[in-house]
Coordinates of C-alpha atoms in Angstrom, one line a residue:
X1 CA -23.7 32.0 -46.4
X2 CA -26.4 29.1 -45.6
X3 CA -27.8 29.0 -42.4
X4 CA -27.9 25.5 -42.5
X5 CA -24.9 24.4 -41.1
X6 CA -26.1 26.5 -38.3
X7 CA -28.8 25.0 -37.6
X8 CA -27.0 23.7 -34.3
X9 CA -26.7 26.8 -32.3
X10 CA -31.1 27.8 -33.1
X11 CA -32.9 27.9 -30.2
X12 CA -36.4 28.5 -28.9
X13 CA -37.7 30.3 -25.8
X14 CA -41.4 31.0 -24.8
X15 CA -43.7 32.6 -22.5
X16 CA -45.9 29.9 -22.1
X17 CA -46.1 26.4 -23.5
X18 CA -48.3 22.9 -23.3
X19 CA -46.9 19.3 -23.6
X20 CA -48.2 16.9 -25.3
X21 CA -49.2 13.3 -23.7
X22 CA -45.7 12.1 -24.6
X23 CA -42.3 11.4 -22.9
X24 CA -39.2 13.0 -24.5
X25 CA -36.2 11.1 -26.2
X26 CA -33.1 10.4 -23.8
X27 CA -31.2 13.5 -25.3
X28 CA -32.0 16.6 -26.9
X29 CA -31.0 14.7 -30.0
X30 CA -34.3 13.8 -29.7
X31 CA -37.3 15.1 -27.7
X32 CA -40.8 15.9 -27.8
X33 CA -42.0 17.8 -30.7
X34 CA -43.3 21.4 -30.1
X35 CA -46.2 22.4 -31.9
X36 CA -47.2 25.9 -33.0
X37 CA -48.5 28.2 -30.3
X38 CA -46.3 26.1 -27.6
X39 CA -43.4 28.4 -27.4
X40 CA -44.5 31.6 -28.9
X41 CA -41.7 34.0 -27.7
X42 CA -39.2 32.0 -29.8
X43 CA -36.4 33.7 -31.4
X44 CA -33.3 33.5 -32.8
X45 CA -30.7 35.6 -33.9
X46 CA -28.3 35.5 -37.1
X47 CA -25.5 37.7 -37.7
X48 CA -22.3 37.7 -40.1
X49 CA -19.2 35.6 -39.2
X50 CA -21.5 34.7 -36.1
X51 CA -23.0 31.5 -35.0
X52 CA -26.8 31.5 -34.4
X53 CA -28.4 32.5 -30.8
X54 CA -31.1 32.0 -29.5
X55 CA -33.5 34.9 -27.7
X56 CA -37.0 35.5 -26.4
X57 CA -39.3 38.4 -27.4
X58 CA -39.8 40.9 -24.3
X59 CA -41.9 43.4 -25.8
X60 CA -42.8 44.2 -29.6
X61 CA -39.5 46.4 -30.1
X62 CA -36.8 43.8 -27.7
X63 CA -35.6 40.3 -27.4
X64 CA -33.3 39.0 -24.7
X65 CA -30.4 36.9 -25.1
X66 CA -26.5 35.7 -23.9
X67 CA -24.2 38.3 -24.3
X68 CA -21.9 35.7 -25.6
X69 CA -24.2 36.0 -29.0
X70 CA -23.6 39.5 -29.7
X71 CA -19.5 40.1 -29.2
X72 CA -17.2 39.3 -31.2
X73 CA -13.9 37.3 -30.7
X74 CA -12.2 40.2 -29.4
X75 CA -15.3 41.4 -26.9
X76 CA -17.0 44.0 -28.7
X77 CA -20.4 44.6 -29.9
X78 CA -21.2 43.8 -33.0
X79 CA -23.6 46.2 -35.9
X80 CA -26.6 45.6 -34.5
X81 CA -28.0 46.8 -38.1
X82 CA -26.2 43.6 -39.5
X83 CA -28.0 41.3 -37.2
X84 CA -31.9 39.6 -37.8
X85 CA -33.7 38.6 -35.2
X86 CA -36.6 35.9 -36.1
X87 CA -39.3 35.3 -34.5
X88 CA -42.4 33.0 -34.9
X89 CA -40.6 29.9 -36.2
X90 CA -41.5 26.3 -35.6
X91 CA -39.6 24.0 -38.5
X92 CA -36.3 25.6 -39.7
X93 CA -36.8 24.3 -43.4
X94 CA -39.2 24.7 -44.9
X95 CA -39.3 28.6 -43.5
X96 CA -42.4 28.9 -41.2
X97 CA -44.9 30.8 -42.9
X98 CA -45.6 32.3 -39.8
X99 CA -41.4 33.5 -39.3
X100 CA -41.5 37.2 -38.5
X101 CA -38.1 39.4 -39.2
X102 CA -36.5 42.2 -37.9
X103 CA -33.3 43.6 -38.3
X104 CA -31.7 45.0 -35.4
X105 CA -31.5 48.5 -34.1
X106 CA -29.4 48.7 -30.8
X107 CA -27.4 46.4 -28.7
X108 CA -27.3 46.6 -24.8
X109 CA -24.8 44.0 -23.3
X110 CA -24.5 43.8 -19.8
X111 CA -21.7 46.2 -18.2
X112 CA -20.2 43.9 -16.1
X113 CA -20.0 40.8 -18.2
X114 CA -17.0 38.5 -17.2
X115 CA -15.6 36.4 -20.1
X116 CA -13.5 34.1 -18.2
X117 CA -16.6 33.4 -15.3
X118 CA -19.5 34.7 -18.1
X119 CA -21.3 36.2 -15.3
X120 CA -24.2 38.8 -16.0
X121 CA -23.9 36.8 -19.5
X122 CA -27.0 38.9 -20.8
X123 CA -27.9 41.2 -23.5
X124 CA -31.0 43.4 -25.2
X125 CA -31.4 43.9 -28.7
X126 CA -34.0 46.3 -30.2
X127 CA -35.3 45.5 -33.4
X128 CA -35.9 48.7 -35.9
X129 CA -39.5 48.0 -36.5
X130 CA -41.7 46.0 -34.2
X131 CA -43.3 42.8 -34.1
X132 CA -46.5 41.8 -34.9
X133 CA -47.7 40.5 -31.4
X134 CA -49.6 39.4 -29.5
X135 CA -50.8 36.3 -31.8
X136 CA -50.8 32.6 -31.5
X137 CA -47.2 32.0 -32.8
X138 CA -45.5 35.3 -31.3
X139 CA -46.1 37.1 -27.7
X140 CA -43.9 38.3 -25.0
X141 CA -42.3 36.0 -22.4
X142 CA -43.2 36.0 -18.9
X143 CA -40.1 36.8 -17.2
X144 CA -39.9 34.2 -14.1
X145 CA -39.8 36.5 -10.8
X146 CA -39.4 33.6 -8.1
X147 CA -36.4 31.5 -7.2
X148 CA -37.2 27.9 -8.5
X149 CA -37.0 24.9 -6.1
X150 CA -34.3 22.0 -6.4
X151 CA -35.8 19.4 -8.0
X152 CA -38.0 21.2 -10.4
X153 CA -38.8 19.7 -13.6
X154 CA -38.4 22.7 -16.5
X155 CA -38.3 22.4 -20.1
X156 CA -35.5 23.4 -22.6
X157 CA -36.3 24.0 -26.0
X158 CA -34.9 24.4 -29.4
X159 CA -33.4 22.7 -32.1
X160 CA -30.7 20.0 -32.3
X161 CA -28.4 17.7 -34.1
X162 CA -29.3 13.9 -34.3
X163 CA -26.6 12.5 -32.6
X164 CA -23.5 14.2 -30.5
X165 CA -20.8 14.0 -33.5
X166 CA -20.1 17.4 -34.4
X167 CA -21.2 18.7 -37.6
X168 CA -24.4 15.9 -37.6
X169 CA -27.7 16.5 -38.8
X170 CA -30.1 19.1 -37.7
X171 CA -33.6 17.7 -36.9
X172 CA -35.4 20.7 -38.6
X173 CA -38.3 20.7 -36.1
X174 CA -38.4 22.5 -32.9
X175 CA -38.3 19.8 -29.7
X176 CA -38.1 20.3 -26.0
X177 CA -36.8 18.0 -23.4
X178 CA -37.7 18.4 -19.3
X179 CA -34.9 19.5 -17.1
X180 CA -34.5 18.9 -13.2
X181 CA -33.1 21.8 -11.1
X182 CA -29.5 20.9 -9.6
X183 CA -28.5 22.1 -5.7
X184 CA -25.5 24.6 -7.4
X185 CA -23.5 23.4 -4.4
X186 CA -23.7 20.1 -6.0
X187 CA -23.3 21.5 -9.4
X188 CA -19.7 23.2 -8.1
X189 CA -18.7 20.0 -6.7
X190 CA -19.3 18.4 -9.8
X191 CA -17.6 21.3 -12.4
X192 CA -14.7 22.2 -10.2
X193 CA -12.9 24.4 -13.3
X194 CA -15.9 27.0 -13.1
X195 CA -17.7 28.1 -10.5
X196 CA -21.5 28.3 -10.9
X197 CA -22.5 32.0 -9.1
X198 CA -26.2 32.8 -7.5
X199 CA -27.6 34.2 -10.3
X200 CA -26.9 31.1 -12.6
X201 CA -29.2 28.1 -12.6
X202 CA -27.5 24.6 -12.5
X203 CA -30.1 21.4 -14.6
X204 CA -29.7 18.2 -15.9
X205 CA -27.0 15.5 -15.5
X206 CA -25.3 15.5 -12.5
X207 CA -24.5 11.5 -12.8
X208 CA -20.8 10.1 -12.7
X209 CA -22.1 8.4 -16.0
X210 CA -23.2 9.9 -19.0
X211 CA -27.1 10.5 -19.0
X212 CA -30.1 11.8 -20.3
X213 CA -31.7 13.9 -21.2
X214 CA -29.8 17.4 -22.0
X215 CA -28.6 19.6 -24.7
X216 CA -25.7 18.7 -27.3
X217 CA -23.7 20.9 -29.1
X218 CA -25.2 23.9 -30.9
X219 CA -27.7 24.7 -27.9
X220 CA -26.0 27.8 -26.9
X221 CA -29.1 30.5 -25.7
X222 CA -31.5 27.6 -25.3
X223 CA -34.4 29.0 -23.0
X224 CA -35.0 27.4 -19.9
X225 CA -38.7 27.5 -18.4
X226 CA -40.3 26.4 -15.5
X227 CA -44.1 26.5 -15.2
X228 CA -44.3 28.8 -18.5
X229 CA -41.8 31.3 -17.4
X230 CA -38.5 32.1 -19.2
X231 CA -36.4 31.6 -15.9
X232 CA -32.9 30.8 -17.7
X233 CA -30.8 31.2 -21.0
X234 CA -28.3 28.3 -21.9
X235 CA -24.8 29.6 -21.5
X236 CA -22.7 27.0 -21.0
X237 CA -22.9 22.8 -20.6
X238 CA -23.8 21.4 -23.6
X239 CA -23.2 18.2 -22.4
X240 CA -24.6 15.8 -24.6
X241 CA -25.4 13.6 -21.6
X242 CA -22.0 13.4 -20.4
X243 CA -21.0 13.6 -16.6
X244 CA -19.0 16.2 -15.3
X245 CA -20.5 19.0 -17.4
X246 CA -24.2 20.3 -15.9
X247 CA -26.0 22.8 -18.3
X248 CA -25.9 26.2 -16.7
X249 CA -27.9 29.0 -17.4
X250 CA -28.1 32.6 -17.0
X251 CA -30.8 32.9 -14.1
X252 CA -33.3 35.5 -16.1
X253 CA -34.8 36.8 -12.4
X254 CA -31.8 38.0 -11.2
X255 CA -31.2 40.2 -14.1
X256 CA -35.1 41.6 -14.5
X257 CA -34.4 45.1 -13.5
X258 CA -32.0 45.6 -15.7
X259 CA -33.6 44.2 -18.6
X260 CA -36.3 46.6 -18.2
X261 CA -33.8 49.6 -17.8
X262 CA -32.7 48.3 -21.8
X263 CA -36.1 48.7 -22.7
X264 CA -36.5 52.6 -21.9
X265 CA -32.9 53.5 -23.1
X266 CA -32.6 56.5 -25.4
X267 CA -28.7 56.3 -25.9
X268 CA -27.4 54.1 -28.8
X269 CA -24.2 52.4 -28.1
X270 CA -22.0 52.1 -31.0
X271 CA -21.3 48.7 -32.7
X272 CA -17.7 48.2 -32.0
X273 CA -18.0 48.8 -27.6
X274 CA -16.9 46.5 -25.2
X275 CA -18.8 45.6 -21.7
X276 CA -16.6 47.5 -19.2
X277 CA -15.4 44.0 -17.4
X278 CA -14.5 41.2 -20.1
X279 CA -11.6 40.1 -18.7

């Protein structure tokens, strides 16, 4: 299967990034182009009869991402020996000579994942042989600790189509546009058909008119970071600029204990288990 026509769901994260003297493109259609070094806990996951996720690299042997990315249609885990996580990638073609691959060994999804709400929409993978960090193009992220305040500019990164119709052309090189942190009590107002909970971040367009910038379609596990820190992963919102719709993301600080639980796990879930609330 070619991964090109996936090339709308890829998506960057890092641990810490610097922008260039340059203002971003109205959507995530376009953007500011990252250079290498910028974003270097990017990763991306690629699995059969699966769409591509994005993730961030926690440690040499772990990446984080949604657990929307790693169950199937029917809410159980897929092989994890099946899936390849890639790290170290800047343009998508040609390959970066600096892409690092590892196939994965274990799958933790968060137990109390809710499909209908996707709360704790969050999941571990651990890769059977480690990366090579740290370098310039591939270290850890710095897991953001601290609530962030309303009206904080933060950064979304990957890659995206190059205009909203779906099945458009991928822009092969990684971008990032800067997102403003919503009030979620504004946000709920807004999206009345789902509610956004405490431990999900609310950004971007919250105008009665469609607006820029945000992420289009294919953005799904974007990370979200605010001074450096991965502080959300793209679940849901890909609004293309349209009203009504705020990108949320899962809120990476609420969810820190448990990720470092994942990393220290000796059992080995079988491919094929469901989180114990998916309903």
């Amino acid at each position: 299967m070619s991964l090109y026509p996936f090339l709308l769901v890829l998506v960057a994260s890092a641990s810490a990034f610097v922008l260039p003297d340059t203002n971003p493109d109205p959507l995530f259609i376009g953007g500011t182009v990252a250079s290498f070094g910028a974003f270097p806990a990017v990763a991306y996951i690629v699995a059969p009869d699966r769409e591509l996720c994005g993730a961030a690299v926690i440690d040499a042997r772990h990446v984080v991402t949604l657990a929307q990315c790693v169950l199937n249609a029917t809410y159980n885990t897929i092989n994890p020996r099946l899936v390849r996580v890639h790290t170290g990638e800047l343009n998508l073609v040609p390959v970066s000579h600096t892409r690092q691959t590892q196939l994965g060994d274990v799958i933790y999804v968060h137990p109390n994942f809710k499909a209908h709400t996707l709360e704790n929409d969050v999941a571990v993978i651990r890769v059977q042989e480690p990366f090579h960090i740290p370098s310039n193009e591939v270290e850890p992220a710095n897991r953001r600790t601290h609530i962030v305040a309303n009206g904080a500019t933060c950064y979304l990164a990957g890659w995206g189509a190059i205009d909203p119709a779906p099945g458009s052309i991928i822009n092969p090189m990684q971008r990032f546009i800067p997102m403003v942190i919503n009030d979620r009590d504004v946000c709920n107002t807004i999206r009345r058909e789902r509610q956004i909970f405490e431990s999900m971040i609310c950004a971007g367009n919250t105008d009665i008119v469609q607006n820029g910038p945000a992420p289009c379609h294919g953005s799904l596990g974007s990370g979200l970071y605010c001074h450096g820190n991965l502080t959300g992963l793209l679940s849901y919102g890909l609004n293309c600029g349209m009203a009504n719709n705020p990108p949320t993301f899962t809120q990476i600080r609420f969810f820190n204990p448990w990720i470092q639980q994942q990393l220290i796990r000796t059992d080995r879930p079988p491919a094929g288990m469901s989180p114990l609330d998916v309903v």
